[in-house]
């Protein structure tokens, strides 16, 4: 009976096996690289769309209901209401104080270090022509007061409001606590563009370091244009009725039913300001 002779692989067989392994390995690497590129692209598009949604929500929500104080093409300073109180007695004109109900609506209670007040004055209840908001500085808050009906109250000491103006503030008038903020487009130390915000600390007249709230965004950052009551551009932001914002977002961001992303990668938004109708 003849035996079976064992033998190893020949050089040709090894070369063929190596070539096949290389082809399969190259194909696998190509598939992996394509998958990674697709994943990165998907992540970039997801981030771009998240930027669009955040911009449409944050920027419009922040400026709508605010009063513009000053601004240029890349930044705007505005007074934004953060809480709402109601008076429970007429202002004390001799002491420059107003008694508010302690219960409030908003993000936080009044803070004399950052807030000022907007008091609603209704001169003639039969007409809206003389309705207005009176701005006054908030100097001090004294809790523990009582309203005439026994409800808990807080006493706010004011400054900067004319006595004649405060006479028009009645019982049950809305009072808004508002802080001054700055919104701007800027580049960080790595050269990336962001939209940032910071709040003015009036107690010591200080602006803190700006904090990023949106981004990173595409090159160009944030561009603003101010329009008067007739829709024409104006160089006086404090007299503007609307403000147009253009945010440079990464290409490929999806369109939103509430905003438009142009082919050049700009998100265009228009915000109507709180007192636009009275201007």
Coordinates of C-alpha atoms in Angstrom, one line a residue:
X1 CA 0.0 0.0 0.0
X2 CA 1.5 3.3 -1.1
X3 CA 1.6 6.1 1.4
X4 CA 0.4 9.7 0.9
X5 CA 3.2 12.2 0.7
X6 CA 2.7 15.4 2.6
X7 CA 3.9 18.6 1.1
X8 CA 3.8 22.3 1.9
X9 CA 2.5 25.2 -0.1
X10 CA 4.4 26.2 -3.3
X11 CA 5.6 29.7 -3.8
X12 CA 3.0 30.3 -6.5
X13 CA 0.2 29.2 -4.1
X14 CA 1.6 31.6 -1.4
X15 CA 1.7 34.5 -3.9
X16 CA -1.9 33.8 -5.0
X17 CA -3.1 33.6 -1.4
X18 CA -1.3 36.9 -0.6
X19 CA -2.8 38.7 -3.6
X20 CA -6.3 37.5 -2.7
X21 CA -5.7 38.6 0.9
X22 CA -4.5 42.0 -0.3
X23 CA -7.5 42.4 -2.6
X24 CA -10.0 41.5 0.2
X25 CA -8.2 43.6 2.7
X26 CA -8.1 46.6 0.4
X27 CA -11.8 46.2 -0.3
X28 CA -12.6 46.0 3.4
X29 CA -10.5 49.1 4.2
X30 CA -12.3 51.0 1.3
X31 CA -15.7 50.0 2.7
X32 CA -14.6 51.1 6.2
X33 CA -13.2 54.4 5.0
X34 CA -16.4 55.1 3.0
X35 CA -18.5 54.2 6.1
X36 CA -16.4 56.6 8.3
X37 CA -16.7 59.4 5.8
X38 CA -20.5 58.8 5.5
X39 CA -20.8 58.8 9.3
X40 CA -18.8 62.0 9.6
X41 CA -20.9 63.6 6.9
X42 CA -24.0 62.5 8.6
X43 CA -22.7 64.0 11.9
X44 CA -21.8 67.2 10.1
X45 CA -25.3 67.5 8.6
X46 CA -26.9 66.6 12.0
X47 CA -24.8 69.4 13.6
X48 CA -25.7 71.8 10.9
X49 CA -29.4 71.1 11.2
X50 CA -29.1 71.4 15.0
X51 CA -27.4 74.7 14.6
X52 CA -30.3 75.9 12.4
X53 CA -32.9 74.8 14.9
X54 CA -31.0 76.3 17.8
X55 CA -30.4 79.6 16.0
X56 CA -34.1 79.9 15.0
X57 CA -35.1 79.3 18.6
X58 CA -32.5 81.1 20.7
X59 CA -31.9 84.2 18.6
X60 CA -35.5 85.0 17.8
X61 CA -36.7 84.1 21.3
X62 CA -34.0 86.3 22.9
X63 CA -34.7 89.4 20.8
X64 CA -38.5 89.1 20.5
X65 CA -39.9 91.0 23.4
X66 CA -36.7 93.0 24.0
X67 CA -35.7 96.6 23.5
X68 CA -32.6 97.3 21.4
X69 CA -30.3 99.8 22.9
X70 CA -27.4 99.9 20.5
X71 CA -25.8 97.7 17.9
X72 CA -23.8 97.3 14.7
X73 CA -23.5 94.7 12.0
X74 CA -21.9 92.1 14.2
X75 CA -23.3 92.7 17.7
X76 CA -26.4 94.1 19.5
X77 CA -27.1 95.2 23.0
X78 CA -30.6 94.9 24.3
X79 CA -32.8 95.0 27.4
X80 CA -34.5 91.6 27.8
X81 CA -37.4 91.0 30.3
X82 CA -36.7 88.0 32.6
X83 CA -39.7 88.2 35.0
X84 CA -43.2 89.7 35.4
X85 CA -44.7 91.1 38.6
X86 CA -48.0 93.0 39.3
X87 CA -48.4 96.0 41.5
X88 CA -50.7 95.7 44.5
X89 CA -50.6 99.4 45.4
X90 CA -49.9 102.7 43.7
X91 CA -46.2 103.8 43.8
X92 CA -45.1 105.8 46.8
X93 CA -43.9 109.0 45.0
X94 CA -42.2 110.5 48.1
X95 CA -40.1 107.4 48.7
X96 CA -39.7 106.3 45.1
X97 CA -40.9 102.8 45.8
X98 CA -43.5 100.5 44.4
X99 CA -45.2 97.5 46.1
X100 CA -45.3 94.3 44.1
X101 CA -47.0 91.0 44.7
X102 CA -44.3 88.5 45.7
X103 CA -45.6 85.9 43.2
X104 CA -44.1 86.3 39.8
X105 CA -43.8 84.7 36.4
X106 CA -40.4 84.2 34.7
X107 CA -37.0 82.6 35.1
X108 CA -36.0 84.1 38.4
X109 CA -36.9 86.8 40.9
X110 CA -35.7 90.4 40.7
X111 CA -32.0 91.1 41.1
X112 CA -31.0 94.7 41.8
X113 CA -27.4 93.9 40.6
X114 CA -28.5 93.3 37.0
X115 CA -32.2 94.3 36.6
X116 CA -34.0 97.5 35.9
X117 CA -37.8 97.8 35.8
X118 CA -40.4 98.4 33.1
X119 CA -43.7 99.7 34.6
X120 CA -46.8 99.8 32.6
X121 CA -48.6 103.1 32.7
X122 CA -52.2 103.3 31.5
X123 CA -53.1 107.0 31.4
X124 CA -56.7 106.7 30.2
X125 CA -58.3 103.2 30.5
X126 CA -60.6 104.0 27.6
X127 CA -57.9 104.4 25.0
X128 CA -54.6 102.7 24.1
X129 CA -53.0 105.8 22.6
X130 CA -51.4 106.9 25.9
X131 CA -50.3 103.4 27.1
X132 CA -46.5 103.2 27.6
X133 CA -43.8 101.4 29.5
X134 CA -41.8 103.5 32.0
X135 CA -38.1 102.6 32.5
X136 CA -36.7 102.9 36.0
X137 CA -33.5 101.7 37.6
X138 CA -34.0 99.1 40.4
X139 CA -31.9 100.0 43.4
X140 CA -33.1 97.7 46.1
X141 CA -35.6 94.9 46.9
X142 CA -37.2 94.5 50.3
X143 CA -39.0 91.3 50.9
X144 CA -41.5 90.7 53.7
X145 CA -43.8 93.5 52.8
X146 CA -47.6 93.0 52.8
X147 CA -50.1 94.1 50.1
X148 CA -53.2 96.0 51.2
X149 CA -55.3 92.8 50.7
X150 CA -52.9 90.9 53.0
X151 CA -51.0 89.0 50.2
X152 CA -47.2 88.7 50.4
X153 CA -45.4 91.5 48.7
X154 CA -41.9 92.9 47.9
X155 CA -41.0 96.6 47.9
X156 CA -38.9 97.8 45.0
X157 CA -36.9 101.1 45.4
X158 CA -36.6 103.0 42.1
X159 CA -34.5 105.7 40.6
X160 CA -34.4 107.5 37.3
X161 CA -38.2 107.7 36.7
X162 CA -40.0 111.0 36.7
X163 CA -42.6 111.5 39.4
X164 CA -45.2 112.5 36.8
X165 CA -44.6 109.2 34.9
X166 CA -45.0 107.1 38.0
X167 CA -48.4 108.8 38.8
X168 CA -49.8 106.9 35.8
X169 CA -48.9 103.5 37.2
X170 CA -52.0 102.1 38.9
X171 CA -52.9 99.1 41.0
X172 CA -52.6 95.8 39.1
X173 CA -50.2 97.2 36.6
X174 CA -47.7 94.8 35.0
X175 CA -44.0 95.3 36.0
X176 CA -41.2 93.6 34.1
X177 CA -37.7 93.0 35.5
X178 CA -35.2 93.3 32.6
X179 CA -31.5 92.9 32.3
X180 CA -29.1 94.2 29.7
X181 CA -27.5 91.7 27.4
X182 CA -25.1 91.7 24.5
X183 CA -25.2 89.2 21.6
X184 CA -22.4 89.1 19.1
X185 CA -20.6 86.9 16.5
X186 CA -17.0 86.3 17.3
X187 CA -14.0 84.0 16.7
X188 CA -12.4 82.0 19.4
X189 CA -8.7 81.4 20.0
X190 CA -8.7 78.5 17.5
X191 CA -10.3 80.6 14.8
X192 CA -13.8 79.1 15.0
X193 CA -16.9 81.3 14.7
X194 CA -19.5 81.4 17.4
X195 CA -22.5 83.4 18.5
X196 CA -22.0 84.4 22.1
X197 CA -23.9 86.3 24.8
X198 CA -23.1 88.1 28.1
X199 CA -25.1 90.0 30.7
X200 CA -24.2 93.4 32.0
X201 CA -23.6 93.6 35.8
X202 CA -24.8 97.1 36.6
X203 CA -23.8 97.0 40.2
X204 CA -20.1 97.4 39.3
X205 CA -20.5 98.5 35.7
X206 CA -18.8 95.3 34.4
X207 CA -19.2 93.1 31.3
X208 CA -18.1 89.5 31.9
X209 CA -16.3 87.4 29.4
X210 CA -18.6 86.4 26.6
X211 CA -19.9 82.9 26.6
X212 CA -20.7 80.8 23.5
X213 CA -24.3 79.8 23.0
X214 CA -24.4 78.8 19.3
X215 CA -21.8 77.1 17.2
X216 CA -19.3 76.5 15.9
X217 CA -20.8 78.1 12.8
X218 CA -19.4 78.8 9.4
X219 CA -17.0 81.6 8.5
X220 CA -18.7 85.0 8.6
X221 CA -20.4 84.6 12.0
X222 CA -23.4 86.8 12.7
X223 CA -24.6 89.7 10.5
X224 CA -27.4 92.1 11.7
X225 CA -29.5 94.7 9.9
X226 CA -32.0 97.0 11.6
X227 CA -35.2 98.3 10.0
X228 CA -37.6 101.1 11.0
X229 CA -41.4 100.9 11.2
X230 CA -41.7 101.3 7.4
X231 CA -39.3 98.4 6.8
X232 CA -36.4 100.6 5.6
X233 CA -32.9 100.0 6.9
X234 CA -31.9 102.3 9.8
X235 CA -28.6 103.2 11.5
X236 CA -30.4 103.7 14.8
X237 CA -31.0 100.2 16.5
X238 CA -32.8 101.8 19.4
X239 CA -35.5 103.1 17.0
X240 CA -35.8 99.8 15.0
X241 CA -39.1 97.9 14.7
X242 CA -37.5 94.7 13.3
X243 CA -34.1 93.3 13.1
X244 CA -32.8 90.9 10.4
X245 CA -30.2 88.3 11.4
X246 CA -28.1 86.2 9.1
X247 CA -26.1 83.3 10.6
X248 CA -23.4 81.5 8.7
X249 CA -24.3 77.9 9.1
X250 CA -22.5 74.8 7.6
X251 CA -23.5 73.8 4.1
X252 CA -26.1 71.2 3.8
X253 CA -28.4 72.3 6.6
X254 CA -32.0 71.5 5.9
X255 CA -34.6 74.2 5.3
X256 CA -36.9 75.1 8.2
X257 CA -40.6 76.1 7.7
X258 CA -39.9 79.1 10.0
X259 CA -36.6 80.2 8.4
X260 CA -34.6 80.0 5.1
X261 CA -31.2 78.6 4.5
X262 CA -29.8 80.0 1.3
X263 CA -27.5 78.2 -1.1
X264 CA -24.5 80.1 0.3
X265 CA -25.1 78.7 3.8
X266 CA -26.8 81.6 5.5
X267 CA -29.7 81.2 7.9
X268 CA -31.9 84.3 7.5
X269 CA -34.3 85.4 10.4
X270 CA -36.5 88.4 11.0
X271 CA -37.6 89.4 14.5
X272 CA -40.3 91.9 15.3
X273 CA -39.5 93.8 18.4
X274 CA -41.7 94.2 21.4
X275 CA -42.8 97.8 21.0
X276 CA -42.6 97.9 17.2
X277 CA -46.3 98.6 16.9
X278 CA -46.1 101.7 19.1
X279 CA -43.3 103.3 17.0

